[in-house]
Amino acid sequence: MRGPGRWWRRKTTPEKVETYTRWSFHSFAMVELATVGLTVAPVGARLGGLLLMMVAAHSAVCLVTVSRALDWTRGRRPQPVRLLWTVAAVTIAVTATAFGIVEHGPDGESVDGAAGGAVGVALIVGVGIIALGIRQRRHVFAVVGGFAAGAWIVQVAGGSPADTAFLTAAMVLMGGGLIAFTAVISVWLLNIVYELDEARETRTRLAVAEERLRFGRDLHDVMGRNLAVIALKSELAVQLAQRGRPEAVAQMVEVQRLAHESQREVREVVRGYREADLATELAGAQGVLAAAGIDCTVSGATAAGLPVAVQSALGWVVREAATNVLRHGDARRCAVRLRVVEGCVVLSVENDGVVTEAESGLSGASSSSGSSASSGSGLAGLRERLAEIDGTLEAGPAERGLFRLTAEIPLPSPAAPSGPAAPSGTASVAAVRSVSEVTP
């Protein structure tokens, strides 16, 4: 179920772009070696072997330089200055060897063509690889122009016709400039992708920080005044109790009332943060899975009309199921289905790419809804949350290599009573009684 492309799917988007860029420039060096290897036969075994060996060395140096230069652009290594000079030196050596073969080697158009091809490919690839390790644009232009001018000077000095020298220089200028431009644009795009990813992470952290601040403000607004009043009334009750005044009991009863009121308000604040909207979670899960390359479909009934408690519990189920699909499996498809059957709402999440429980980290996720598990996040926490509203959760491998998670929650009957309410004032009476016992 893992497949040969698992290593690629595990990469983040910036890592995929970097891998594509890295192997694109690696392929230039490999194409150089293959091109010269196919055209060097007419030169002869001795000279051809020498030229091929030098081109192979040039290709190897270019491969190493690509990796070091891209690592440098990402800040992982220092600038590979020595490797850049090595590429330039080997490029010049290959060019000089090819020109020497043309001048002093066997005669024939095939020999001149093979040597000229080696010169062109080595110069073009060498210029493009060097451009990867240079940050300043004017330096890139200088490298391209310098190699083109050098090719023209060497050919003119060797007695080649002016038009031939100009054609070679123009080929180096255009080909090397194109690859150098590709290198500059590729590095720029790679940096942009990483910056966008970092900006997305920063935005997420800022959203979390803003939410924490808002939560802190809400708690301060809810608890600040009540705690201040509780502190004042407690201090007053202490003073009255020290004087033997019966009014201390009334003050402590008021303190108890304020404490219960604060507790209720804190529950409401926390409940607002803990409740999950089912429709929102379904849309979010579908978007997140689609962004990860997983085809996610949502079908069945709509979340509208379901009780708030049911929606909240199922929203947490969808959130945890989507997290497990992303984190533990190797899924390609995920199907979410919501049904209302015989007074129960059933939510099922099914995905392929199933792995063993040990690999997925879903220990305790047996099909029995009453399996014991430690409290906390994950499926054990979902079971505890569903148990509060008489719901059940089943999770485990299904047929055809699938993994299925099913949550079932009974819908409350419209005529069902909401449950006996605790008699009002019971806590206050108990508090008065306890205070009376310790008050002289």
Short mmCIF file of C-alpha atoms in Angstrom, two decimals:
data_model
loop_
_atom_site.label_atom_id
_atom_site.label_comp_id
_atom_site.label_asym_id
_atom_site.label_seq_id
_atom_site.Cartn_x
_atom_site.Cartn_y
_atom_site.Cartn_z
CA MET A 1 0.00 0.00 0.00
CA ARG A 2 2.95 2.34 0.39
CA GLY A 3 3.88 2.53 -3.28
CA PRO A 4 7.01 3.88 -4.93
CA GLY A 5 5.87 7.51 -4.67
CA ARG A 6 5.47 7.57 -0.90
CA TRP A 7 8.71 9.50 -0.39
CA TRP A 8 7.44 12.20 -2.78
CA ARG A 9 4.03 12.50 -1.12
CA ARG A 10 5.67 12.89 2.27
CA LYS A 11 7.49 16.04 1.11
CA THR A 12 6.05 19.47 1.69
CA THR A 13 5.34 21.73 -1.27
CA PRO A 14 8.60 23.73 -0.88
CA GLU A 15 10.57 20.49 -0.59
CA LYS A 16 8.95 19.20 -3.78
CA VAL A 17 9.84 22.41 -5.62
CA GLU A 18 13.42 22.20 -4.34
CA THR A 19 13.73 18.55 -5.42
CA TYR A 20 12.37 19.38 -8.88
CA THR A 21 14.81 22.30 -9.24
CA ARG A 22 17.74 20.27 -8.01
CA TRP A 23 17.15 17.35 -10.40
CA SER A 24 16.42 19.66 -13.32
CA PHE A 25 19.93 21.10 -13.11
CA HIS A 26 21.38 17.67 -12.44
CA SER A 27 19.80 16.57 -15.70
CA PHE A 28 21.67 19.34 -17.57
CA ALA A 29 24.98 17.83 -16.50
CA MET A 30 23.83 14.33 -17.44
CA VAL A 31 22.61 15.54 -20.85
CA GLU A 32 26.04 17.11 -21.42
CA LEU A 33 27.77 13.79 -20.80
CA ALA A 34 25.32 11.85 -22.96
CA THR A 35 25.57 14.35 -25.83
CA VAL A 36 29.36 14.31 -25.96
CA GLY A 37 29.45 10.54 -25.52
CA LEU A 38 27.27 10.03 -28.59
CA THR A 39 29.22 12.43 -30.83
CA VAL A 40 32.82 11.74 -29.80
CA ALA A 41 33.29 8.52 -31.79
CA PRO A 42 34.67 10.18 -34.99
CA VAL A 43 37.45 11.87 -33.01
CA GLY A 44 39.26 8.60 -32.43
CA ALA A 45 39.83 6.35 -29.46
CA ARG A 46 42.72 8.28 -27.93
CA LEU A 47 41.58 11.86 -28.38
CA GLY A 48 37.94 10.92 -28.04
CA GLY A 49 38.60 9.11 -24.78
CA LEU A 50 40.52 12.13 -23.44
CA LEU A 51 37.72 14.50 -24.40
CA LEU A 52 35.06 12.21 -22.98
CA MET A 53 37.00 11.82 -19.74
CA MET A 54 37.29 15.58 -19.36
CA VAL A 55 33.60 16.08 -20.10
CA ALA A 56 32.77 13.40 -17.50
CA ALA A 57 34.89 15.28 -14.96
CA HIS A 58 33.11 18.50 -15.93
CA SER A 59 29.74 16.81 -15.52
CA ALA A 60 30.68 15.42 -12.08
CA VAL A 61 31.89 18.81 -10.85
CA CYS A 62 28.66 20.39 -12.12
CA LEU A 63 26.56 17.81 -10.26
CA VAL A 64 28.31 18.56 -6.97
CA THR A 65 28.13 22.30 -7.57
CA VAL A 66 24.38 22.18 -8.17
CA SER A 67 23.79 20.56 -4.79
CA ARG A 68 26.13 22.90 -2.92
CA ALA A 69 24.81 26.01 -4.68
CA LEU A 70 21.17 25.21 -3.93
CA ASP A 71 22.07 24.45 -0.31
CA TRP A 72 23.78 27.84 -0.21
CA THR A 73 20.71 29.63 -1.54
CA ARG A 74 18.71 28.06 1.32
CA GLY A 75 21.30 29.07 3.91
CA ARG A 76 22.43 25.54 4.72
CA ARG A 77 26.02 25.88 3.48
CA PRO A 78 28.51 28.66 2.75
CA GLN A 79 28.84 29.88 -0.81
CA PRO A 80 30.75 27.24 -2.85
CA VAL A 81 33.33 29.70 -4.21
CA ARG A 82 36.01 27.08 -4.80
CA LEU A 83 33.59 24.80 -6.64
CA LEU A 84 32.51 27.70 -8.86
CA TRP A 85 36.12 28.39 -9.80
CA THR A 86 36.62 24.66 -10.35
CA VAL A 87 33.67 24.56 -12.75
CA ALA A 88 35.10 27.54 -14.60
CA ALA A 89 38.57 25.95 -14.79
CA VAL A 90 37.27 22.58 -16.00
CA THR A 91 35.04 24.32 -18.55
CA ILE A 92 38.03 26.21 -19.91
CA ALA A 93 40.07 22.99 -19.99
CA VAL A 94 37.36 21.14 -21.93
CA THR A 95 37.09 24.06 -24.35
CA ALA A 96 40.85 24.25 -24.87
CA THR A 97 41.05 20.48 -25.44
CA ALA A 98 38.24 20.59 -27.99
CA PHE A 99 39.86 23.50 -29.85
CA GLY A 100 43.18 21.62 -29.80
CA ILE A 101 41.49 18.59 -31.35
CA VAL A 102 40.04 20.80 -34.08
CA GLU A 103 43.42 22.36 -34.85
CA HIS A 104 45.74 19.38 -34.42
CA GLY A 105 43.49 16.35 -34.52
CA PRO A 106 42.19 14.32 -37.46
CA ASP A 107 40.67 16.24 -40.32
CA GLY A 108 37.04 15.96 -41.19
CA GLU A 109 33.75 17.70 -40.67
CA SER A 110 32.58 15.02 -38.24
CA VAL A 111 35.60 15.67 -36.00
CA ASP A 112 35.05 19.42 -36.11
CA GLY A 113 31.38 18.94 -35.38
CA ALA A 114 32.03 16.64 -32.41
CA ALA A 115 34.64 18.96 -30.92
CA GLY A 116 32.48 22.01 -31.55
CA GLY A 117 29.53 20.30 -29.88
CA ALA A 118 31.65 19.50 -26.84
CA VAL A 119 32.73 23.13 -26.65
CA GLY A 120 29.20 24.45 -26.93
CA VAL A 121 27.64 22.04 -24.45
CA ALA A 122 30.41 22.47 -21.88
CA LEU A 123 30.32 26.26 -22.09
CA ILE A 124 26.55 26.50 -21.95
CA VAL A 125 26.13 24.06 -19.07
CA GLY A 126 29.12 25.49 -17.20
CA VAL A 127 27.80 29.05 -17.41
CA GLY A 128 24.34 27.98 -16.20
CA ILE A 129 25.72 25.99 -13.25
CA ILE A 130 27.99 28.86 -12.20
CA ALA A 131 24.99 31.20 -12.25
CA LEU A 132 23.35 29.07 -9.53
CA GLY A 133 26.08 30.04 -7.07
CA ILE A 134 26.04 33.79 -7.77
CA ARG A 135 23.66 36.17 -6.04
CA GLN A 136 24.28 39.44 -7.87
CA ARG A 137 22.62 39.72 -11.28
CA ARG A 138 25.40 41.84 -12.75
CA HIS A 139 27.89 39.12 -11.85
CA VAL A 140 25.76 36.61 -13.75
CA PHE A 141 25.75 38.89 -16.80
CA ALA A 142 29.52 39.25 -16.48
CA VAL A 143 30.03 35.48 -16.39
CA VAL A 144 27.87 34.91 -19.47
CA GLY A 145 29.49 37.74 -21.40
CA GLY A 146 32.98 36.74 -20.29
CA PHE A 147 32.64 33.15 -21.47
CA ALA A 148 31.13 34.26 -24.79
CA ALA A 149 33.94 36.77 -25.32
CA GLY A 150 36.52 34.19 -24.31
CA ALA A 151 35.17 31.69 -26.85
CA TRP A 152 35.38 34.36 -29.58
CA ILE A 153 38.93 35.36 -28.63
CA VAL A 154 40.19 31.77 -28.52
CA GLN A 155 38.74 30.96 -31.93
CA VAL A 156 40.06 34.12 -33.54
CA ALA A 157 43.49 33.55 -31.99
CA GLY A 158 43.44 29.97 -33.30
CA GLY A 159 42.90 31.17 -36.85
CA SER A 160 39.23 30.34 -37.21
CA PRO A 161 37.18 32.49 -39.59
CA ALA A 162 35.55 35.53 -38.06
CA ASP A 163 32.04 34.36 -38.88
CA THR A 164 32.69 30.99 -37.22
CA ALA A 165 34.07 32.66 -34.12
CA PHE A 166 31.12 35.04 -33.99
CA LEU A 167 28.67 32.14 -34.40
CA THR A 168 30.32 30.24 -31.53
CA ALA A 169 30.27 33.32 -29.29
CA ALA A 170 26.63 33.97 -30.13
CA MET A 171 25.74 30.35 -29.36
CA VAL A 172 27.47 30.54 -25.98
CA LEU A 173 25.88 33.90 -25.24
CA MET A 174 22.36 32.76 -26.09
CA GLY A 175 22.56 29.21 -24.71
CA GLY A 176 24.51 30.10 -21.59
CA GLY A 177 22.34 33.16 -21.04
CA LEU A 178 19.20 31.06 -21.31
CA ILE A 179 20.38 28.50 -18.75
CA ALA A 180 21.74 31.27 -16.50
CA PHE A 181 18.37 33.03 -16.71
CA THR A 182 16.68 29.72 -15.88
CA ALA A 183 18.97 29.32 -12.88
CA VAL A 184 18.23 32.82 -11.59
CA ILE A 185 14.46 32.41 -12.04
CA SER A 186 14.51 28.94 -10.47
CA VAL A 187 16.33 30.16 -7.37
CA TRP A 188 14.00 33.14 -7.13
CA LEU A 189 10.90 30.94 -7.38
CA LEU A 190 12.33 28.47 -4.86
CA ASN A 191 12.93 31.27 -2.36
CA ILE A 192 9.44 32.64 -2.99
CA VAL A 193 7.87 29.25 -2.30
CA TYR A 194 9.78 28.89 0.97
CA GLU A 195 8.90 32.44 2.00
CA LEU A 196 5.23 31.82 1.27
CA ASP A 197 5.34 28.65 3.35
CA GLU A 198 7.02 30.50 6.21
CA ALA A 199 4.46 33.30 5.90
CA ARG A 200 1.66 30.74 6.10
CA GLU A 201 3.18 29.25 9.25
CA THR A 202 3.63 32.73 10.71
CA ARG A 203 0.02 33.57 9.94
CA THR A 204 -1.07 30.37 11.68
CA ARG A 205 1.03 31.18 14.75
CA LEU A 206 -0.34 34.73 14.81
CA ALA A 207 -3.89 33.40 14.57
CA VAL A 208 -3.22 31.08 17.50
CA ALA A 209 -1.65 33.90 19.49
CA GLU A 210 -4.58 36.20 18.69
CA GLU A 211 -7.01 33.49 19.76
CA ARG A 212 -5.13 33.05 23.03
CA LEU A 213 -5.26 36.78 23.64
CA ARG A 214 -8.97 36.82 22.91
CA PHE A 215 -9.49 33.88 25.25
CA GLY A 216 -7.49 35.71 27.92
CA ARG A 217 -9.56 38.87 27.44
CA ASP A 218 -12.79 36.89 27.69
CA LEU A 219 -11.66 35.19 30.89
CA HIS A 220 -10.53 38.54 32.31
CA ASP A 221 -13.87 40.13 31.50
CA VAL A 222 -15.75 37.20 33.03
CA MET A 223 -13.60 36.61 36.11
CA GLY A 224 -12.06 39.99 36.83
CA ARG A 225 -15.05 41.71 38.39
CA ASN A 226 -16.38 38.60 40.13
CA LEU A 227 -13.01 37.79 41.72
CA ALA A 228 -12.63 41.35 42.91
CA VAL A 229 -16.08 41.25 44.53
CA ILE A 230 -15.38 37.82 46.04
CA ALA A 231 -12.14 39.12 47.55
CA LEU A 232 -13.85 42.18 49.05
CA LYS A 233 -16.79 40.23 50.46
CA SER A 234 -14.48 37.54 51.87
CA GLU A 235 -12.43 40.21 53.62
CA LEU A 236 -15.64 41.75 54.99
CA ALA A 237 -16.85 38.35 56.17
CA VAL A 238 -13.56 37.75 57.98
CA GLN A 239 -13.83 41.06 59.77
CA LEU A 240 -17.46 40.43 60.73
CA ALA A 241 -16.64 36.92 61.92
CA GLN A 242 -13.81 38.26 64.08
CA ARG A 243 -16.30 40.60 65.73
CA GLY A 244 -18.84 37.84 66.19
CA ARG A 245 -21.36 39.47 63.89
CA PRO A 246 -23.98 37.17 62.27
CA GLU A 247 -23.82 39.17 59.04
CA ALA A 248 -20.65 37.22 58.18
CA VAL A 249 -22.81 34.26 57.16
CA ALA A 250 -24.76 36.37 54.68
CA GLN A 251 -21.54 37.67 53.20
CA MET A 252 -20.15 34.15 52.74
CA VAL A 253 -23.41 33.03 51.13
CA GLU A 254 -22.99 35.90 48.68
CA VAL A 255 -19.39 34.81 48.09
CA GLN A 256 -20.59 31.30 47.31
CA ARG A 257 -23.20 32.64 44.90
CA LEU A 258 -20.60 34.69 43.09
CA ALA A 259 -18.26 31.68 42.92
CA HIS A 260 -20.97 29.49 41.36
CA GLU A 261 -21.85 32.28 38.94
CA SER A 262 -18.20 32.64 37.93
CA GLN A 263 -17.93 28.89 37.45
CA ARG A 264 -20.98 28.89 35.20
CA GLU A 265 -19.65 31.79 33.12
CA VAL A 266 -16.26 30.11 32.74
CA ARG A 267 -18.00 26.94 31.52
CA GLU A 268 -19.86 28.96 28.91
CA VAL A 269 -16.65 30.59 27.71
CA VAL A 270 -14.80 27.27 27.50
CA ARG A 271 -17.77 25.55 25.88
CA GLY A 272 -17.78 28.18 23.18
CA TYR A 273 -14.16 27.37 22.42
CA ARG A 274 -14.51 23.60 22.63
CA GLU A 275 -17.64 23.18 20.52
CA ALA A 276 -17.00 22.33 16.88
CA ASP A 277 -19.44 23.12 14.10
CA LEU A 278 -20.07 20.03 11.97
CA ALA A 279 -20.57 21.85 8.66
CA THR A 280 -17.43 23.90 9.21
CA GLU A 281 -15.40 20.83 10.13
CA LEU A 282 -16.64 18.91 7.07
CA ALA A 283 -15.68 21.75 4.75
CA GLY A 284 -12.33 22.19 6.50
CA ALA A 285 -11.49 18.49 6.35
CA GLN A 286 -12.37 18.35 2.68
CA GLY A 287 -10.14 21.33 1.94
CA VAL A 288 -7.20 20.07 3.98
CA LEU A 289 -7.31 16.58 2.47
CA ALA A 290 -7.64 17.99 -1.04
CA ALA A 291 -4.59 20.18 -0.41
CA ALA A 292 -2.68 17.05 0.60
CA GLY A 293 -3.60 15.32 -2.68
CA ILE A 294 -6.33 13.12 -1.18
CA ASP A 295 -9.67 12.97 -2.98
CA CYS A 296 -12.28 13.62 -0.28
CA THR A 297 -16.04 13.31 -0.89
CA VAL A 298 -18.80 14.29 1.54
CA SER A 299 -22.26 12.80 1.03
CA GLY A 300 -25.49 12.04 2.84
CA ALA A 301 -27.62 14.21 5.05
CA THR A 302 -26.84 17.80 5.96
CA ALA A 303 -25.76 19.01 9.38
CA ALA A 304 -28.59 21.52 9.54
CA GLY A 305 -31.27 20.60 12.05
CA LEU A 306 -29.08 18.41 14.25
CA PRO A 307 -28.82 19.33 17.94
CA VAL A 308 -25.89 21.53 18.87
CA ALA A 309 -24.36 18.88 21.14
CA VAL A 310 -24.54 16.27 18.36
CA GLN A 311 -23.00 18.62 15.82
CA SER A 312 -20.20 19.50 18.21
CA ALA A 313 -19.36 15.84 18.95
CA LEU A 314 -19.46 14.84 15.28
CA GLY A 315 -17.36 17.87 14.38
CA TRP A 316 -14.65 16.59 16.69
CA VAL A 317 -14.95 13.15 15.10
CA VAL A 318 -14.43 14.65 11.62
CA ARG A 319 -11.45 16.67 12.84
CA GLU A 320 -9.74 13.68 14.45
CA ALA A 321 -10.50 11.40 11.48
CA ALA A 322 -8.99 13.89 9.01
CA THR A 323 -5.92 14.24 11.22
CA ASN A 324 -5.46 10.46 11.33
CA VAL A 325 -5.81 10.17 7.54
CA LEU A 326 -3.10 12.78 7.05
CA ARG A 327 -0.76 11.60 9.78
CA HIS A 328 -0.97 7.82 9.89
CA GLY A 329 -2.03 6.49 6.49
CA ASP A 330 -1.02 6.62 2.87
CA ALA A 331 -4.46 7.46 1.56
CA ARG A 332 -5.49 8.47 -1.93
CA ARG A 333 -9.25 8.61 -1.31
CA CYS A 334 -11.43 9.46 1.68
CA ALA A 335 -15.23 9.30 1.86
CA VAL A 336 -17.31 10.97 4.58
CA ARG A 337 -20.98 10.03 4.87
CA LEU A 338 -23.60 11.43 7.25
CA ARG A 339 -26.88 9.54 7.74
CA VAL A 340 -29.90 9.75 10.01
CA VAL A 341 -31.26 6.24 10.58
CA GLU A 342 -34.00 5.22 13.03
CA GLY A 343 -33.51 8.05 15.46
CA CYS A 344 -29.71 7.93 15.27
CA VAL A 345 -27.23 10.01 13.36
CA VAL A 346 -24.36 7.99 11.90
CA LEU A 347 -21.12 9.50 10.63
CA SER A 348 -18.68 7.26 8.77
CA VAL A 349 -15.21 8.18 7.50
CA GLU A 350 -13.60 5.65 5.18
CA ASN A 351 -10.19 5.86 3.54
CA ASP A 352 -7.75 3.64 1.72
CA GLY A 353 -4.03 3.41 2.50
CA VAL A 354 -4.74 1.37 5.62
CA VAL A 355 -1.77 0.47 7.84
CA THR A 356 -1.44 -1.64 10.94
CA GLU A 357 -2.39 -0.31 14.32
CA ALA A 358 1.24 -0.24 15.42
CA GLU A 359 2.18 1.88 12.42
CA SER A 360 -0.79 4.22 12.60
CA GLY A 361 -0.56 4.88 16.31
CA LEU A 362 -4.22 3.96 16.81
CA SER A 363 -3.65 1.52 19.64
CA GLY A 364 -6.86 0.75 21.38
CA ALA A 365 -8.91 1.61 18.30
CA SER A 366 -10.74 -1.68 18.19
CA SER A 367 -14.21 -2.03 16.89
CA SER A 368 -15.65 -2.29 20.37
CA SER A 369 -16.99 1.01 21.54
CA GLY A 370 -16.32 0.15 25.13
CA SER A 371 -12.63 -0.59 24.86
CA SER A 372 -10.60 0.89 27.63
CA ALA A 373 -8.10 3.58 26.82
CA SER A 374 -6.35 6.25 28.71
CA SER A 375 -7.92 9.66 28.71
CA GLY A 376 -6.53 12.23 26.34
CA SER A 377 -6.67 13.16 22.71
CA GLY A 378 -7.31 10.85 19.79
CA LEU A 379 -9.88 8.10 19.57
CA ALA A 380 -9.94 7.53 23.34
CA GLY A 381 -10.87 11.17 23.86
CA LEU A 382 -13.55 10.90 21.16
CA ARG A 383 -15.10 7.90 22.88
CA GLU A 384 -15.25 9.81 26.14
CA ARG A 385 -16.83 12.81 24.41
CA LEU A 386 -19.42 10.63 22.61
CA ALA A 387 -20.18 8.67 25.77
CA GLU A 388 -21.41 11.89 27.39
CA ILE A 389 -24.31 11.94 24.92
CA ASP A 390 -24.73 8.14 24.73
CA GLY A 391 -22.79 7.86 21.49
CA THR A 392 -20.47 5.09 20.32
CA LEU A 393 -17.37 4.97 18.17
CA GLU A 394 -16.04 2.10 16.07
CA ALA A 395 -12.74 2.21 14.22
CA GLY A 396 -10.72 -0.44 12.45
CA PRO A 397 -9.73 -2.00 9.12
CA ALA A 398 -12.58 -2.77 6.73
CA GLU A 399 -12.82 -4.81 3.57
CA ARG A 400 -10.62 -4.25 0.52
CA GLY A 401 -7.80 -2.65 2.46
CA LEU A 402 -9.88 0.22 3.81
CA PHE A 403 -10.00 1.85 7.22
CA ARG A 404 -13.39 2.88 8.55
CA LEU A 405 -14.33 5.07 11.50
CA THR A 406 -18.02 5.16 12.45
CA ALA A 407 -19.65 7.35 15.09
CA GLU A 408 -23.28 6.77 16.09
CA ILE A 409 -25.25 9.14 18.31
CA PRO A 410 -28.91 8.71 19.27
CA LEU A 411 -31.05 11.75 18.61
CA PRO A 412 -33.02 13.04 21.60
CA SER A 413 -36.78 12.49 21.49
CA PRO A 414 -38.76 15.74 21.20
CA ALA A 415 -40.96 14.69 24.16
CA ALA A 416 -38.08 13.50 26.33
CA PRO A 417 -37.63 15.49 29.52
CA SER A 418 -34.43 17.36 29.89
CA GLY A 419 -33.69 15.66 33.20
CA PRO A 420 -34.39 16.55 36.82
CA ALA A 421 -33.08 19.91 37.83
CA ALA A 422 -31.26 20.31 41.06
CA PRO A 423 -33.30 22.18 43.65
CA SER A 424 -32.32 25.78 43.74
CA GLY A 425 -30.73 27.03 46.87
CA THR A 426 -29.46 23.62 48.01
CA ALA A 427 -25.84 24.66 47.72
CA SER A 428 -26.59 27.94 49.46
CA VAL A 429 -28.33 26.20 52.36
CA ALA A 430 -25.41 23.81 52.73
CA ALA A 431 -23.02 26.74 52.72
CA VAL A 432 -25.03 28.56 55.35
CA ARG A 433 -25.11 25.43 57.48
CA SER A 434 -21.35 24.93 57.20
CA VAL A 435 -20.67 28.59 57.96
CA SER A 436 -23.06 28.50 60.93
CA GLU A 437 -21.16 25.54 62.38
CA VAL A 438 -17.89 27.49 62.46
CA THR A 439 -19.34 30.89 63.39
CA PRO A 440 -19.39 31.60 67.15
#
